[in-house]
Short mmCIF file of C-alpha atoms in Angstrom, two decimals:
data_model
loop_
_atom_site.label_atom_id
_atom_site.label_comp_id
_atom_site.label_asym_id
_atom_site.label_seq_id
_atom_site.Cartn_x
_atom_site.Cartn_y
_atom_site.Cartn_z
CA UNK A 1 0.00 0.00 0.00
CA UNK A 2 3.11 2.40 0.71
CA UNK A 3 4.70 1.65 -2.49
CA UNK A 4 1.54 2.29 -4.09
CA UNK A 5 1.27 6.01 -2.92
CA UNK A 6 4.89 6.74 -3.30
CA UNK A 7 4.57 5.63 -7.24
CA UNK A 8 1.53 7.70 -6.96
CA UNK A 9 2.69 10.56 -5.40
CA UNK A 10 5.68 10.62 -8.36
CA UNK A 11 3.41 10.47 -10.97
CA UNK A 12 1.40 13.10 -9.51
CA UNK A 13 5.02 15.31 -8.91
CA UNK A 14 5.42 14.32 -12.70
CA UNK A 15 2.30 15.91 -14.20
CA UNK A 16 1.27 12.23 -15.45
CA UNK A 17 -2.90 12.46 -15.42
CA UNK A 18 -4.54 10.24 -12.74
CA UNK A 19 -6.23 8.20 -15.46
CA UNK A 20 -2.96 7.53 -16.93
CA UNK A 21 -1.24 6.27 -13.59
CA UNK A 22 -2.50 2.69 -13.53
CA UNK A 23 -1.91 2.08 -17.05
CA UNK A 24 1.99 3.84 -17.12
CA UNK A 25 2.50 1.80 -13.55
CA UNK A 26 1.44 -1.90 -14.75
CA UNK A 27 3.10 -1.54 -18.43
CA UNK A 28 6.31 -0.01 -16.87
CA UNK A 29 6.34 -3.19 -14.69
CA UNK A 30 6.24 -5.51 -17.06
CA UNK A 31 8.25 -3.57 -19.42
CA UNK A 32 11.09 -4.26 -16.95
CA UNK A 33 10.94 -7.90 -16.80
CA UNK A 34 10.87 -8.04 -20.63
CA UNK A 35 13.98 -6.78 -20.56
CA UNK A 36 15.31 -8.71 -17.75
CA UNK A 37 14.79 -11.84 -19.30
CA UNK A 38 16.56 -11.28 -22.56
CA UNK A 39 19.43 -9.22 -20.96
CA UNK A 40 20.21 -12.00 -18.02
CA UNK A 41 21.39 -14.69 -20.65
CA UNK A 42 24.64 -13.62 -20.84
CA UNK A 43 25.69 -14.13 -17.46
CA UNK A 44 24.92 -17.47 -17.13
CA UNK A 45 26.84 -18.16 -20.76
CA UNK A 46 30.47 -19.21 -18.68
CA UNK A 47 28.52 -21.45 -16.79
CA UNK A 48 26.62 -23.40 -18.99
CA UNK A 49 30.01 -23.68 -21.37
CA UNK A 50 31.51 -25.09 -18.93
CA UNK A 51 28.71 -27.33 -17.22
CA UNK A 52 27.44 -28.82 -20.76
CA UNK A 53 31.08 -28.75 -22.63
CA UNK A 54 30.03 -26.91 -25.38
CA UNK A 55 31.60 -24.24 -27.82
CA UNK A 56 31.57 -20.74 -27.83
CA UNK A 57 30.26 -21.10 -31.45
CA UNK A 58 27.15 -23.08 -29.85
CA UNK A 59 26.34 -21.09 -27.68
CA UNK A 60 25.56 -18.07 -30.07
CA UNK A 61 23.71 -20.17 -31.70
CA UNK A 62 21.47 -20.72 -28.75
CA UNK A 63 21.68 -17.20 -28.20
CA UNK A 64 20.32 -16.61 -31.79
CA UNK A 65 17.87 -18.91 -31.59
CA UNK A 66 16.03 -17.47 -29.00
CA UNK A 67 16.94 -14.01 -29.83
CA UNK A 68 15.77 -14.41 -33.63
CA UNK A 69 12.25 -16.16 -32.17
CA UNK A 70 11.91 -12.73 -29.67
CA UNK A 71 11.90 -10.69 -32.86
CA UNK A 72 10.41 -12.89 -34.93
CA UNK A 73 6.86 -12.06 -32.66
CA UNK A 74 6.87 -8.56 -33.10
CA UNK A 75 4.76 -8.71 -36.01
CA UNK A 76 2.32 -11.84 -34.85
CA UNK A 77 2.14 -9.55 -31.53
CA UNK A 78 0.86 -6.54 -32.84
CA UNK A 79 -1.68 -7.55 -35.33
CA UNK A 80 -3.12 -10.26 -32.02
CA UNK A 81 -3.31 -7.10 -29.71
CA UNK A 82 -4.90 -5.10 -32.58
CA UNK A 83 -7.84 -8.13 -32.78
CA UNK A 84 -8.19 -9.70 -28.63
CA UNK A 85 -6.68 -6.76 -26.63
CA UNK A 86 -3.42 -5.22 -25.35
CA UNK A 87 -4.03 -5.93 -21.96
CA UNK A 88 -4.78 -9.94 -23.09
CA UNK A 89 -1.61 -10.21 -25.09
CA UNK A 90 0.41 -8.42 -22.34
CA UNK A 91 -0.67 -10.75 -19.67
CA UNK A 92 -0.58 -13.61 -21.87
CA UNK A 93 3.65 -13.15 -22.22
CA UNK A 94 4.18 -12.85 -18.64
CA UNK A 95 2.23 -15.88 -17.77
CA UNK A 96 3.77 -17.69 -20.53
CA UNK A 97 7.35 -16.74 -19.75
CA UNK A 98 7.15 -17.25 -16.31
CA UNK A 99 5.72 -20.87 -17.30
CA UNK A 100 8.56 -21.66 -19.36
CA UNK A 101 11.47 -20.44 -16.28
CA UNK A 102 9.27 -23.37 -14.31
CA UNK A 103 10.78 -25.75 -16.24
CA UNK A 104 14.82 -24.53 -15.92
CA UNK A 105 15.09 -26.74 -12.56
CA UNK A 106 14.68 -29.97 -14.80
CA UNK A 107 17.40 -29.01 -17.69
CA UNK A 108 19.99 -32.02 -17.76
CA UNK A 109 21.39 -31.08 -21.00
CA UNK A 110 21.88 -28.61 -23.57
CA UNK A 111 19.18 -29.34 -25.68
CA UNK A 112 16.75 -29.24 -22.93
CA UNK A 113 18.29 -25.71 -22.28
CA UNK A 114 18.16 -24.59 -25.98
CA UNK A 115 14.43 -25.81 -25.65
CA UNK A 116 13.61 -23.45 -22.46
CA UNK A 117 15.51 -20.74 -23.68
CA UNK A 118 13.89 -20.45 -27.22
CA UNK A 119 10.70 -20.37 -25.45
CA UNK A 120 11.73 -17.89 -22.98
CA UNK A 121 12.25 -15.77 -26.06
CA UNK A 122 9.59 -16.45 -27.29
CA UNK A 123 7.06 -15.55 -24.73
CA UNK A 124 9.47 -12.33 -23.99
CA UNK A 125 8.88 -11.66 -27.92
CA UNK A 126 5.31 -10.53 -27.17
CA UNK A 127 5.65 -7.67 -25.14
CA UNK A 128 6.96 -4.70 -27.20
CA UNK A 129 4.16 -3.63 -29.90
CA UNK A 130 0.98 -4.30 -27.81
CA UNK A 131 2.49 -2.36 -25.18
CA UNK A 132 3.05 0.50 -27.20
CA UNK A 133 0.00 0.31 -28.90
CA UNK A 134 -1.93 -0.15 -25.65
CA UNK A 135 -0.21 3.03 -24.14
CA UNK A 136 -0.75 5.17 -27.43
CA UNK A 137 -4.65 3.96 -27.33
CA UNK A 138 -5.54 4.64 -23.72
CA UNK A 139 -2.94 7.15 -22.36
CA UNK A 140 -4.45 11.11 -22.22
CA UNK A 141 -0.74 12.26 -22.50
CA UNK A 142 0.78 9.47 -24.23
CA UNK A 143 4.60 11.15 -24.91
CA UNK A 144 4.67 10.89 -21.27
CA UNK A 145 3.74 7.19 -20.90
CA UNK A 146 6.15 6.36 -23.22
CA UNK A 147 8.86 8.37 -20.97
CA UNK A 148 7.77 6.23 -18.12
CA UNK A 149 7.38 2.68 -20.03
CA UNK A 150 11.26 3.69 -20.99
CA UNK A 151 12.13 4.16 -17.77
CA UNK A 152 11.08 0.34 -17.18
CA UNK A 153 13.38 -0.92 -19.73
CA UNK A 154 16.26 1.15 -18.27
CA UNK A 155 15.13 -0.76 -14.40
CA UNK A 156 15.17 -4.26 -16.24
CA UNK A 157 18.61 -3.14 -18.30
CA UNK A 158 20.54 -2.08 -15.15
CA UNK A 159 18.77 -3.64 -12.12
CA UNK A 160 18.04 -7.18 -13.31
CA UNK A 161 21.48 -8.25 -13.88
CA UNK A 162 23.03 -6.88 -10.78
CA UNK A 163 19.76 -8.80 -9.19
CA UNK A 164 20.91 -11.95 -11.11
CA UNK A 165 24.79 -11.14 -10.58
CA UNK A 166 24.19 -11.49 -6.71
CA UNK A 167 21.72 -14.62 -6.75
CA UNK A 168 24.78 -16.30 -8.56
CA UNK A 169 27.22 -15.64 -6.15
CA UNK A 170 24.98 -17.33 -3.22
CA UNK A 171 23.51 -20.05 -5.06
CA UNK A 172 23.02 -22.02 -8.49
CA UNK A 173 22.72 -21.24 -11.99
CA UNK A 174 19.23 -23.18 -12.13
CA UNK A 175 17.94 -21.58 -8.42
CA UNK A 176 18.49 -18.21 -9.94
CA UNK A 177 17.11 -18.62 -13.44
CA UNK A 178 14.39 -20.37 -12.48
CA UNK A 179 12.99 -17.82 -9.48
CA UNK A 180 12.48 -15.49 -12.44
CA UNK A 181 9.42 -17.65 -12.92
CA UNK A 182 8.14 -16.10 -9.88
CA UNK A 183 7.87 -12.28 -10.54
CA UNK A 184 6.57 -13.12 -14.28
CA UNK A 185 3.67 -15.17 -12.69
CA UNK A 186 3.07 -13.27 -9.99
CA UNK A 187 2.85 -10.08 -12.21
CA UNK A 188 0.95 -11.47 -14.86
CA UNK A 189 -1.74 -12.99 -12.48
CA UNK A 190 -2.18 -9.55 -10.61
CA UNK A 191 -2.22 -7.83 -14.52
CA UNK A 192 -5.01 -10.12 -15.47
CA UNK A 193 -6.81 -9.00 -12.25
CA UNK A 194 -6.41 -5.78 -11.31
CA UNK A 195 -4.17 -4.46 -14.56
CA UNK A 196 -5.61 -1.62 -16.85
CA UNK A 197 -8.24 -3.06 -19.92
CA UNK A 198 -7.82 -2.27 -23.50
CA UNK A 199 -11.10 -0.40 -24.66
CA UNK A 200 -10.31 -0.28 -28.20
CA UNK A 201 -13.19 -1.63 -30.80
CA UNK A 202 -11.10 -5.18 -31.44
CA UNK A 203 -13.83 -6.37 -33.87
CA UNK A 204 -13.25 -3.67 -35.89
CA UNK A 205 -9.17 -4.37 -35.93
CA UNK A 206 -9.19 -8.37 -37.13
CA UNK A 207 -6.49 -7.44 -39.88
CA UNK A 208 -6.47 -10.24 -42.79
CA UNK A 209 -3.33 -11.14 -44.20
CA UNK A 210 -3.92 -9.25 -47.40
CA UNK A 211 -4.08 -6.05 -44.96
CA UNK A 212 -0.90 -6.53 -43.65
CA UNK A 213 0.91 -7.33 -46.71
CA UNK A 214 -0.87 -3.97 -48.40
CA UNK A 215 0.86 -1.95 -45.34
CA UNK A 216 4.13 -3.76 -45.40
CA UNK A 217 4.48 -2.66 -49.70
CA UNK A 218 3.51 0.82 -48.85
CA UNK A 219 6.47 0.72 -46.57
CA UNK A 220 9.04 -0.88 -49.09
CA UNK A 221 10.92 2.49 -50.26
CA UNK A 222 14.45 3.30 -50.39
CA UNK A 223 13.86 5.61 -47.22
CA UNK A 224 12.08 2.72 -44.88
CA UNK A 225 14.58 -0.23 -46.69
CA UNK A 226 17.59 2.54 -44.99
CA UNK A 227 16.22 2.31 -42.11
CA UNK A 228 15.89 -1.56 -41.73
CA UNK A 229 19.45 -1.50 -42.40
CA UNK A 230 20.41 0.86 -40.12
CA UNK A 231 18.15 -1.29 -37.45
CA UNK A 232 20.16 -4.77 -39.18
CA UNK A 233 23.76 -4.05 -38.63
CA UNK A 234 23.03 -1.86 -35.35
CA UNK A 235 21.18 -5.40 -34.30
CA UNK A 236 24.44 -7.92 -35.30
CA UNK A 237 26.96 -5.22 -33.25
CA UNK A 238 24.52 -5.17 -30.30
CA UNK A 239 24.03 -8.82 -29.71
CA UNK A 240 27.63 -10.38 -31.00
CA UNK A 241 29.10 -7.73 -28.58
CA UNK A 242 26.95 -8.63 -25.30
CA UNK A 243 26.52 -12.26 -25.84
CA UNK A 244 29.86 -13.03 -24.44
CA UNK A 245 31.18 -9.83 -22.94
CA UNK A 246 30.78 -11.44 -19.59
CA UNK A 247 33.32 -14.43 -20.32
CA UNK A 248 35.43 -11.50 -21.94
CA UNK A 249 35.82 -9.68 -19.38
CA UNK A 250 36.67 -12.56 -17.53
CA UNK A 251 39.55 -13.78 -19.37
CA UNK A 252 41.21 -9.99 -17.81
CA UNK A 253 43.07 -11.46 -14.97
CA UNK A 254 43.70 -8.14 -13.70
CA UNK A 255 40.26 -7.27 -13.45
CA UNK A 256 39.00 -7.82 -9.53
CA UNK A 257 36.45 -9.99 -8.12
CA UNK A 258 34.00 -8.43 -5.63
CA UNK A 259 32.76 -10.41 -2.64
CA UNK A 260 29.43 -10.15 -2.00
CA UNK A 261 27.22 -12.01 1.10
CA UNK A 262 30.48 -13.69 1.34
CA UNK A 263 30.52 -15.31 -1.94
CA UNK A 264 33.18 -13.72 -4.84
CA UNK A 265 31.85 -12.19 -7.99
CA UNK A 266 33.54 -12.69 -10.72
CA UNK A 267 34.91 -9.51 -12.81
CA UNK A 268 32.50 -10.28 -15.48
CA UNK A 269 29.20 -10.25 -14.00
CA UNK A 270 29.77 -7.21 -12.18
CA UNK A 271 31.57 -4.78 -14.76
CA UNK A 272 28.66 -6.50 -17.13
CA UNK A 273 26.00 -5.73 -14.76
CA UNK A 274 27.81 -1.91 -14.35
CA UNK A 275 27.87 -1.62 -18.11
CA UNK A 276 24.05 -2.72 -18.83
CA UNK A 277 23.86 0.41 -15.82
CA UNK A 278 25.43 3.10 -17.46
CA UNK A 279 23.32 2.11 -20.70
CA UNK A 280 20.13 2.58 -18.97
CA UNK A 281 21.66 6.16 -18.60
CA UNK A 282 22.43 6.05 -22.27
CA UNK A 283 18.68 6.32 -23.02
CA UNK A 284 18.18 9.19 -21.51
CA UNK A 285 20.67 11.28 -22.79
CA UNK A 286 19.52 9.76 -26.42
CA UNK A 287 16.22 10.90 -26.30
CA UNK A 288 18.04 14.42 -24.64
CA UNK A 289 20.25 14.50 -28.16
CA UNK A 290 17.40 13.55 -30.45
CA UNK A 291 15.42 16.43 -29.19
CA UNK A 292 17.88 19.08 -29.66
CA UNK A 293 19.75 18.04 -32.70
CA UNK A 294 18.85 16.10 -36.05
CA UNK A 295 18.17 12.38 -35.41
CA UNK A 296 20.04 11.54 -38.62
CA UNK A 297 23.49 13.92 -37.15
CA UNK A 298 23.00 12.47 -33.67
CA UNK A 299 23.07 8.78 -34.98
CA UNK A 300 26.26 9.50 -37.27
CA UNK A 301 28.41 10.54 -34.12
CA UNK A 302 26.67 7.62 -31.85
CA UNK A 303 28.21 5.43 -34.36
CA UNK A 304 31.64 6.46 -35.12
CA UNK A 305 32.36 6.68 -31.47
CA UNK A 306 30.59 3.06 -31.15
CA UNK A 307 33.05 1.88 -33.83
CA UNK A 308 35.93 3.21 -31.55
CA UNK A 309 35.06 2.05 -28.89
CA UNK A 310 34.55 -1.70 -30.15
CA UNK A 311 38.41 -1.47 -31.75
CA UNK A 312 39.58 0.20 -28.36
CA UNK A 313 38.09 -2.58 -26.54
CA UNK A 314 39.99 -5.47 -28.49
CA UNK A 315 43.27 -3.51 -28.38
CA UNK A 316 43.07 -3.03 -24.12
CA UNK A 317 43.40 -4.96 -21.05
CA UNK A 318 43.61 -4.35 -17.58
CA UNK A 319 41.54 -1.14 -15.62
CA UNK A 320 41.28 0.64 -19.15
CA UNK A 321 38.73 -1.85 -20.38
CA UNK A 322 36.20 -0.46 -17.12
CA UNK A 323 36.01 2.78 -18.59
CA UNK A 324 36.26 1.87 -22.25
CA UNK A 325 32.94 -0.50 -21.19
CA UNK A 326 31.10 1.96 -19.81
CA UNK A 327 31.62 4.15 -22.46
CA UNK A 328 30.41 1.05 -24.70
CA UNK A 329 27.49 0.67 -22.47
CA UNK A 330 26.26 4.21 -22.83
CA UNK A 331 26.65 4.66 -26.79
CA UNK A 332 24.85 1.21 -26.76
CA UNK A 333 21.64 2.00 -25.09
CA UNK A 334 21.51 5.86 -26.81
CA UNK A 335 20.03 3.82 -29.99
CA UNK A 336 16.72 3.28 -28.63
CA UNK A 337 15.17 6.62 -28.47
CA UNK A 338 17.73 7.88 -31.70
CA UNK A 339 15.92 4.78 -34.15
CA UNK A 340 12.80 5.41 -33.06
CA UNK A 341 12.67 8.68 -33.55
CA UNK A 342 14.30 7.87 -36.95
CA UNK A 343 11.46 5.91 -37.62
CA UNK A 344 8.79 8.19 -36.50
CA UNK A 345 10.39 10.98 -38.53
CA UNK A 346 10.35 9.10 -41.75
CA UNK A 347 7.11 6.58 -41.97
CA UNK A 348 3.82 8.09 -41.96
CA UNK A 349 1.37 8.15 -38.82
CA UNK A 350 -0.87 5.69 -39.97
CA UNK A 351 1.84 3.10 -41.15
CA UNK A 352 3.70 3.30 -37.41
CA UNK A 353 2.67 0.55 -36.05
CA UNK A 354 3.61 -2.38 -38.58
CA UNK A 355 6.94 0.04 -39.45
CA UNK A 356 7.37 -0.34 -35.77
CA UNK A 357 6.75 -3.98 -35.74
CA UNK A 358 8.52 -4.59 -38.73
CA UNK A 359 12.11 -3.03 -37.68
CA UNK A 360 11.62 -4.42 -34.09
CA UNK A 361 11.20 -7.77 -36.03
CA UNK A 362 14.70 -7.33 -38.43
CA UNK A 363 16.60 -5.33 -35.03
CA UNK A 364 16.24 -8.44 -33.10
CA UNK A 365 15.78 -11.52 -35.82
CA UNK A 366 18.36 -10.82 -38.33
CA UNK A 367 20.08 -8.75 -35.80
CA UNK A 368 20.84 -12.10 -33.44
CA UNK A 369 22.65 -13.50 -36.18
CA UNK A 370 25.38 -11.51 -34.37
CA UNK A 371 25.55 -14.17 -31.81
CA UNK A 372 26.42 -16.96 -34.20
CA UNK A 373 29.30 -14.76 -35.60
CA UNK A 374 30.93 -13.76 -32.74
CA UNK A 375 31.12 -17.46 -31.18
CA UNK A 376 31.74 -18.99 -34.59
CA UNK A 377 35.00 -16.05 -34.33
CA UNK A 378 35.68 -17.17 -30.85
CA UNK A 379 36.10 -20.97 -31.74
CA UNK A 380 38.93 -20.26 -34.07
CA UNK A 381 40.27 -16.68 -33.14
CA UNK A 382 40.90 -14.09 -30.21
CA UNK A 383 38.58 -11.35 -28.81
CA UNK A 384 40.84 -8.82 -30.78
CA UNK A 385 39.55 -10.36 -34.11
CA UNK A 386 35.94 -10.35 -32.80
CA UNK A 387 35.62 -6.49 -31.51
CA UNK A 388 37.78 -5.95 -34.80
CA UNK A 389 35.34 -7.58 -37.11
CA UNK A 390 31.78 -5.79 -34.93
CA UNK A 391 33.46 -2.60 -35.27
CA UNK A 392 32.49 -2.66 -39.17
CA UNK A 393 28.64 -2.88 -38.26
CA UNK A 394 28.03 0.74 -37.04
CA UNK A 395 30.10 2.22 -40.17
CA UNK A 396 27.85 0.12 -42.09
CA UNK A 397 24.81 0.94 -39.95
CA UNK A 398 26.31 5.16 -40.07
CA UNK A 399 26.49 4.93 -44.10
CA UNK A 400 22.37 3.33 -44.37
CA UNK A 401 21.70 6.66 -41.73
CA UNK A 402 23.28 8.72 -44.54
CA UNK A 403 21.51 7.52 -47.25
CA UNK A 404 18.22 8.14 -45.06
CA UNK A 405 19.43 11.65 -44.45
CA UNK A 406 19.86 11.97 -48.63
CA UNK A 407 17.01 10.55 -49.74
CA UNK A 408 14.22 10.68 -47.16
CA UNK A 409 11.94 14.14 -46.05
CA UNK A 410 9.80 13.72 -43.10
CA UNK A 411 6.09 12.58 -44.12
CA UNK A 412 3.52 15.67 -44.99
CA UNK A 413 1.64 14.00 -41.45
CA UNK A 414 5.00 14.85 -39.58
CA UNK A 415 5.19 18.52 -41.59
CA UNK A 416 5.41 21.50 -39.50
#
């Protein structure tokens, strides 16, 4: 009862309307342990490799795998919130994910895990596009919700895995993975019952396929087809780079362990943990940037330093790489608010959603493919190759924002 007036209270400090309050509160929620789910993998990557003998190269394809089948439900996700409800589909991925974590005490080998994992993803996959669609429906000051629901991805990016980081030091891999069962469920049963409802007319939204595919061609021009590449190689950078950063960072021996409850942490779960931090931080000064300069300018410097800071990271060892990471970790996490606002600049209003769905869909399907190549890398070469070979992808991803910036003006619906 406390908490609830104290969340109340800072919405009401905020200016956030009263009818907006439950709405922002429950999506922010479970906006956070979207994001907790997908972003806690990592850590437990040393483990398993050593627990179930497999490859690095393995691995990331596990990591794709369920990565690839999160973004492959962007699309499905929408168009079943547009036709049973926001509020069902919302509640319907935190009672599925937190079903699948019931399982992880019963994995006994790595297929079982590839099994749970791919349909942790998959449940996780669900959340982003109802969400948004449910907060742009219902909210009176919408740009304000979606300040909030951010806010609950930056609480799942840098809380979750210091959460996880110190369940690992005081007991087992399978303990701590599976108790995230418990906050999903629990969530998702108190959504169903006391969670905001979707009011919008969802017999008027059943969307056939020949709808969708009429949206998806009006979207097909050189400006959109820019963007999905700047959303591709942004993607492969992304997850080849934090798929195994823990197990990097632990192969500095002159990077410290912390002790915590008595237990030692290794150097890569807490400077991973402390990176995934500073990102949530990242965010904020993104959507700062994008407000005050142009998107396109912003994203060109985001990705040159990104492309430094990859090569700088494969060239240093010792304390250097802390600060280098950080750095990483911030010019990571400024993308969000940058491509979205690249997005909203150049797709009309009434084409948002499916664009929305559809880079989602490439950022996190095509984009996991990153996995596969940075383990497939690691089985035959060094770290220095790997960050070597990801710093490419934001040069790439920089030259698609210029073409965007030659080629593309802002819809007449976005014309001021």
């Amino acid at each position: 009862m406390r908490l609830r007036h104290t969340i109340r209270d800072l919405f009401d400090a905020r200016g956030v309307p009263a009818a907006d309050q439950r709405l922002i509160g429950y999506t922010t929620g479970a906006h956070a342990l979207d994001h907790l789910v997908i972003l806690s993998i990592p850590l437990f990557i040393p483990i398993w490799i050593t627990e179930f003998q497999v490859t690095t190269y393995e691995l990331g394809l596990l990591v794709t795998l369920m990565t690839g089948l999160y973004g492959a439900m962007a699309l499905p996700s929408g168009i079943l919130s547009d036709r049973f409800g926001a509020d069902t589909v919302i509640t319907g991925f935190l009672l599925l994910t937190g079903g699948v974590f019931l399982a992880v005490p019963f994995i006994d080998s790595f297929a079982t895990l590839a099994v749970v994992v791919a349909l942790a993803g998959v449940g996780a996959g669900f959340y982003h596009p109802p969400a948004l669609a449910f907060i742009s429906r219902e909210a009176e000051a919408p740009s304000k919700g979606f300040a909030y629901h951010g806010i609950g991805a930056n609480l799942g990016i840098g809380i979750g895995p210091l959460l996880i980081t110190a369940g690992l030091a005081v007991s087992d891999w399978r303990t701590v993975l599976g108790l995230l069962a418990v906050p999903l469920l629990g969530f998702g049963v108190l959504f169903a019952l006391r969670g905001p409802s979707d009011s919008n007319d969802h017999t008027a939204s059943s969307h056939s396929i020949g709808d969708v595919l009429t949206q998806l061609r009006a979207l097909v021009t050189p400006v959109f087809l820019g963007i999905i590449a700047v959303y591709v190689f942004a993607g492969i950078y992304y997850r080849g780079t934090l798929t195994f950063l823990p197990q990097f960072i632990d192969t500095l021996s002159s990077l410290p362990s912390l002790d915590l409850a008595g237990a030692s942490v290794g150097a890569g779960q807490w400077l991973y943990s402390l990176i995934l931090l500073t990102g949530s931080v990242g965010q904020i000064v993104g959507g700062h940037l994008g407000e005050r300069f142009e998107i396109e300018r912003v994203l060109l410097g985001v990705f040159a330093a990104t492309s430094l800071a990859l090569l700088a990271l494969g060239g240093l060892s010792g304390t250097a790489v802390i600060g280098v990471g950080l750095v990483f970790g911030a010019l990571l996490f400024t993308l969000a608010p940058l491509q979205s606002s690249l997005v909203a600049k150049h797709t009309p209003d009434a084409g948002q959603g499916i664009g929305f769905g559809l880079v989602f869909t490439v950022n996190f399907g095509i984009g996991a493919l990153g996995a596969s190549l940075a383990g497939w890398l690691l089985s035959s070469s060094s770290y220095s190759l790997l960050f070597g070979v990801l710093a490419v992808f934001p040069l790439v991803a920089a030259a698609a924002v210029l073409s965007v910036s030659k080629r593309g003006r802002p819809p007449e619906s976005h014309a001021q």
